[in-house]
Amino acid sequence: GAGVSQSPSNKVTEKGKDVELRCDPISGHTALYWYRQRLGQGLEFLIYFQGNSAPDKSGLPSDRFSAERTGESVSTLTIQRTQQEDSAVYLCASSQDSLNSPLHFGNGTRLTVT
Amino acid sequence: AQSVAQPEDQVNVAEGNPLTVKCTYSVSGNPYLFWYVQYPNRGLQFLLKYITGDNLVKGSYGFEAEFNKSQTSFHLKKPSALVSDSALYFCAVRRGTGKLIFGQGTTLQVKP
């Protein structure tokens, strides 16, 4: 595809349920990033992948959050036992490399935990 | 640790006037600096970057930014603002490879 694709675009879930958010990066992009954007706030770094390894997962807020990536392709962010404070827009981005190439962002998944 | 500060939550400017959106950074070593824009209900779009070389960087939509190492700043500028420039602007910094750290964002409001 032409850009980074995220699905679903919107997700409403009940507190305590698990959710999976998907990201399809731009073909050929080796680096992939997950960010969280709470309403009216900046971007909070969660994790980044180089290929299918995650050199930096320092931003994951708790052990309820995990992410994986298959090769240099699809990534899934999983949130277990969701809490209301998890409500946010989750943004995925990819780039050709993790040095000086700009990030290309998807439109995000808006997660609402009720 | 890397950090970015955008000291203004909002900048208001009249159409046709020059605009500046401020950004300062803190990083050890040489920084890689970026500006992104977020329009309502849309994803972030890349505007410009500074990696090395000339301190004045030109980017998309007529925007430019000036890297000032002594002041650790990377302010975004445009000589003549348009109403359509109204959006949320983010500055970001990276040292070497890896994560890009974003500022809190500055809302630019351009009034006709």
Coordinates of C-alpha atoms in Angstrom, one line a residue:
Chain A
G1 CA 0.0 0.0 0.0
A2 CA 0.9 3.6 -0.3
G3 CA 1.1 4.4 3.4
V4 CA 1.1 2.9 6.9
S5 CA -2.2 1.2 7.6
Q6 CA -3.7 0.6 11.0
S7 CA -6.7 -1.4 12.0
P8 CA -9.2 -1.1 13.5
S9 CA -9.6 2.7 13.2
N10 CA -11.8 2.7 16.2
K11 CA -12.1 0.2 19.1
V12 CA -14.5 0.3 22.0
T13 CA -13.9 -2.3 24.7
E14 CA -14.9 -3.1 28.2
K15 CA -12.5 -2.7 31.1
G16 CA -10.7 -5.9 31.7
K17 CA -10.8 -7.2 28.1
D18 CA -7.8 -7.7 25.9
V19 CA -7.3 -5.8 22.6
E20 CA -5.0 -6.2 19.6
L21 CA -4.1 -3.3 17.4
R22 CA -2.5 -4.0 14.0
C23 CA -0.1 -2.0 12.0
D24 CA 1.0 -2.6 8.3
P25 CA 4.1 -0.6 7.6
I26 CA 5.2 0.8 4.3
S27 CA 6.8 -2.1 2.3
G28 CA 10.6 -2.1 2.7
H29 CA 10.6 0.0 5.9
T30 CA 12.8 -1.7 8.4
A31 CA 12.0 0.4 11.4
L32 CA 8.5 0.4 13.1
Y33 CA 7.4 2.5 16.0
W34 CA 4.4 2.6 18.3
Y35 CA 3.3 5.8 20.1
R36 CA 0.3 6.7 22.3
Q37 CA -1.5 10.0 22.1
R38 CA -3.9 10.9 24.9
L39 CA -6.5 13.5 24.2
G40 CA -4.9 16.9 24.0
Q41 CA -1.4 15.6 24.7
G42 CA 1.8 14.9 22.9
L43 CA 3.1 11.6 21.6
E44 CA 4.3 9.1 24.1
F45 CA 6.9 6.6 22.8
L46 CA 6.0 3.0 23.5
I47 CA 8.3 0.7 21.5
Y48 CA 10.4 0.5 18.4
F49 CA 11.4 -2.4 16.1
Q50 CA 14.3 -2.8 13.9
G51 CA 13.4 -5.7 11.7
N52 CA 11.6 -8.1 14.0
S53 CA 13.7 -7.3 17.1
A54 CA 12.8 -4.6 19.6
P55 CA 15.9 -2.8 20.7
D56 CA 13.9 -0.3 22.8
K57 CA 10.7 -1.2 24.6
S58 CA 11.3 1.3 27.4
G59 CA 8.1 3.1 26.8
L60 CA 5.7 0.3 27.4
P61 CA 3.7 1.5 30.5
S62 CA 3.3 -1.9 32.2
D63 CA 3.5 -5.6 31.6
R64 CA -0.1 -5.5 30.3
F65 CA 1.4 -4.1 27.1
S66 CA 3.3 -6.1 24.6
A67 CA 4.1 -5.9 20.9
E68 CA 5.5 -8.2 18.2
R69 CA 6.5 -7.9 14.7
T70 CA 6.7 -10.5 11.9
G71 CA 9.9 -10.0 9.9
E72 CA 9.9 -6.6 8.4
S73 CA 6.1 -6.5 8.1
V74 CA 3.0 -6.5 10.3
S75 CA 3.2 -5.5 13.9
T76 CA 0.6 -6.1 16.6
L77 CA 0.3 -4.2 19.9
T78 CA -1.6 -6.1 22.5
I79 CA -3.1 -4.6 25.7
Q80 CA -4.3 -7.1 28.3
R81 CA -6.9 -6.5 30.9
T82 CA -7.5 -3.0 29.6
Q83 CA -8.0 -0.1 32.0
Q84 CA -9.8 3.2 31.4
E85 CA -6.5 5.1 31.4
D86 CA -5.5 3.1 28.3
S87 CA -8.0 5.1 26.3
A88 CA -6.0 7.0 23.7
V89 CA -5.1 7.0 20.1
Y90 CA -2.4 4.5 19.3
L91 CA -0.2 5.6 16.4
C92 CA 2.1 3.4 14.4
A93 CA 4.9 4.7 12.2
S94 CA 7.5 3.2 9.9
S95 CA 10.7 4.5 8.4
Q96 CA 13.4 3.2 6.0
D97 CA 15.9 3.1 8.8
S98 CA 16.1 4.1 12.4
L99 CA 18.7 6.9 11.9
N100 CA 17.8 9.9 9.8
S101 CA 14.8 8.8 7.7
P102 CA 11.6 10.5 8.7
L103 CA 8.7 8.5 10.2
H104 CA 5.6 7.9 8.2
F105 CA 2.6 7.7 10.4
G106 CA -0.7 5.8 10.1
N107 CA -4.0 7.4 11.0
G108 CA -4.1 5.6 14.3
T109 CA -6.4 3.4 16.3
R110 CA -8.7 5.3 18.7
L111 CA -9.2 3.0 21.7
T112 CA -12.0 3.7 24.2
V113 CA -12.2 1.6 27.3
T114 CA -15.5 1.8 29.1
Chain B
A1 CA 18.3 11.4 28.4
Q2 CA 16.7 13.0 25.3
S3 CA 14.0 15.6 25.7
V4 CA 12.2 18.3 23.7
A5 CA 10.4 21.4 24.9
Q6 CA 7.8 23.4 23.1
P7 CA 7.3 26.3 25.4
E8 CA 4.1 27.6 23.8
D9 CA 0.9 25.6 23.9
Q10 CA -0.6 27.9 21.3
V11 CA 0.6 30.5 18.8
N12 CA -1.7 33.0 17.2
V13 CA -0.8 34.9 14.0
A14 CA -2.6 36.9 11.4
E15 CA -2.6 35.6 7.8
G16 CA 0.2 37.0 5.8
N17 CA 2.4 37.6 8.9
P18 CA 5.5 35.6 9.6
L19 CA 5.2 32.8 12.1
T20 CA 7.6 31.1 14.5
V21 CA 6.9 28.0 16.6
K22 CA 9.6 27.4 19.2
C23 CA 11.5 24.2 20.1
T24 CA 14.4 23.5 22.3
Y25 CA 16.0 20.2 22.9
S26 CA 18.3 18.4 25.2
V27 CA 20.4 15.5 24.0
S28 CA 24.0 14.4 24.4
G29 CA 26.0 14.3 21.2
N30 CA 24.7 15.4 17.8
P31 CA 20.9 15.7 17.5
Y32 CA 18.7 14.7 14.6
L33 CA 15.8 17.1 14.7
F34 CA 12.4 16.9 13.0
W35 CA 9.2 18.8 12.7
Y36 CA 5.8 17.2 12.1
V37 CA 2.3 18.6 11.6
Q38 CA -1.0 17.1 12.6
Y39 CA -4.2 18.3 11.0
P40 CA -7.5 17.6 12.7
N41 CA -8.5 13.9 12.4
R42 CA -5.5 13.1 10.3
G43 CA -2.1 11.5 11.0
L44 CA 1.1 13.2 11.5
Q45 CA 2.9 14.5 8.4
F46 CA 6.7 15.1 8.1
L47 CA 7.7 18.7 7.4
L48 CA 11.4 18.9 7.6
K49 CA 14.6 17.5 9.3
Y50 CA 18.0 18.6 10.3
I51 CA 20.7 16.0 10.3
T52 CA 23.9 17.9 9.5
G53 CA 25.1 20.7 7.2
D54 CA 23.4 24.1 6.8
N55 CA 21.7 25.4 9.9
L56 CA 18.7 26.6 7.9
V57 CA 16.6 23.7 6.6
K58 CA 13.8 24.1 4.1
G59 CA 10.8 21.8 4.1
S60 CA 7.3 21.2 2.9
Y61 CA 4.6 23.9 2.4
G62 CA 7.1 26.8 2.6
F63 CA 8.2 26.0 6.1
E64 CA 11.8 26.3 7.3
A65 CA 13.7 25.7 10.5
E66 CA 16.9 27.1 12.0
F67 CA 19.2 24.9 14.0
N68 CA 21.1 26.8 16.7
K69 CA 23.6 24.6 18.5
S70 CA 24.6 27.1 21.1
Q71 CA 21.0 27.7 22.1
T72 CA 19.9 24.1 21.5
S73 CA 17.0 25.3 19.5
F74 CA 15.2 24.3 16.3
H75 CA 12.5 26.9 15.7
L76 CA 10.0 26.4 12.9
K77 CA 9.4 29.4 10.7
K78 CA 7.4 30.6 7.7
P79 CA 7.6 34.1 6.2
S80 CA 3.9 34.4 5.4
A81 CA 1.3 32.4 7.3
L82 CA -1.8 30.9 5.6
V83 CA -5.1 30.1 7.3
S84 CA -4.6 26.5 6.1
D85 CA -1.4 26.3 8.2
S86 CA -3.6 26.1 11.3
A87 CA -2.8 22.8 12.9
L88 CA -0.9 21.1 15.7
Y89 CA 2.9 21.1 15.3
F90 CA 5.4 18.7 16.9
C91 CA 9.1 19.0 17.3
A92 CA 11.1 15.8 17.7
V93 CA 14.7 14.7 18.5
R94 CA 16.7 11.6 18.1
R95 CA 20.3 10.9 19.1
G96 CA 21.7 8.2 16.9
T97 CA 19.5 5.3 16.0
G98 CA 16.3 4.5 17.7
K99 CA 13.3 6.2 19.2
L100 CA 12.2 9.7 18.2
I101 CA 11.1 11.8 21.2
F102 CA 8.3 14.3 20.6
G103 CA 7.5 17.6 22.3
Q104 CA 4.1 18.2 23.7
G105 CA 3.0 20.1 20.6
T106 CA 2.0 23.7 19.7
T107 CA -1.3 24.6 18.3
L108 CA -0.9 27.2 15.5
Q109 CA -3.9 29.4 14.8
V110 CA -3.8 31.6 11.8
K111 CA -6.6 34.1 11.6
P112 CA -7.8 35.7 8.4

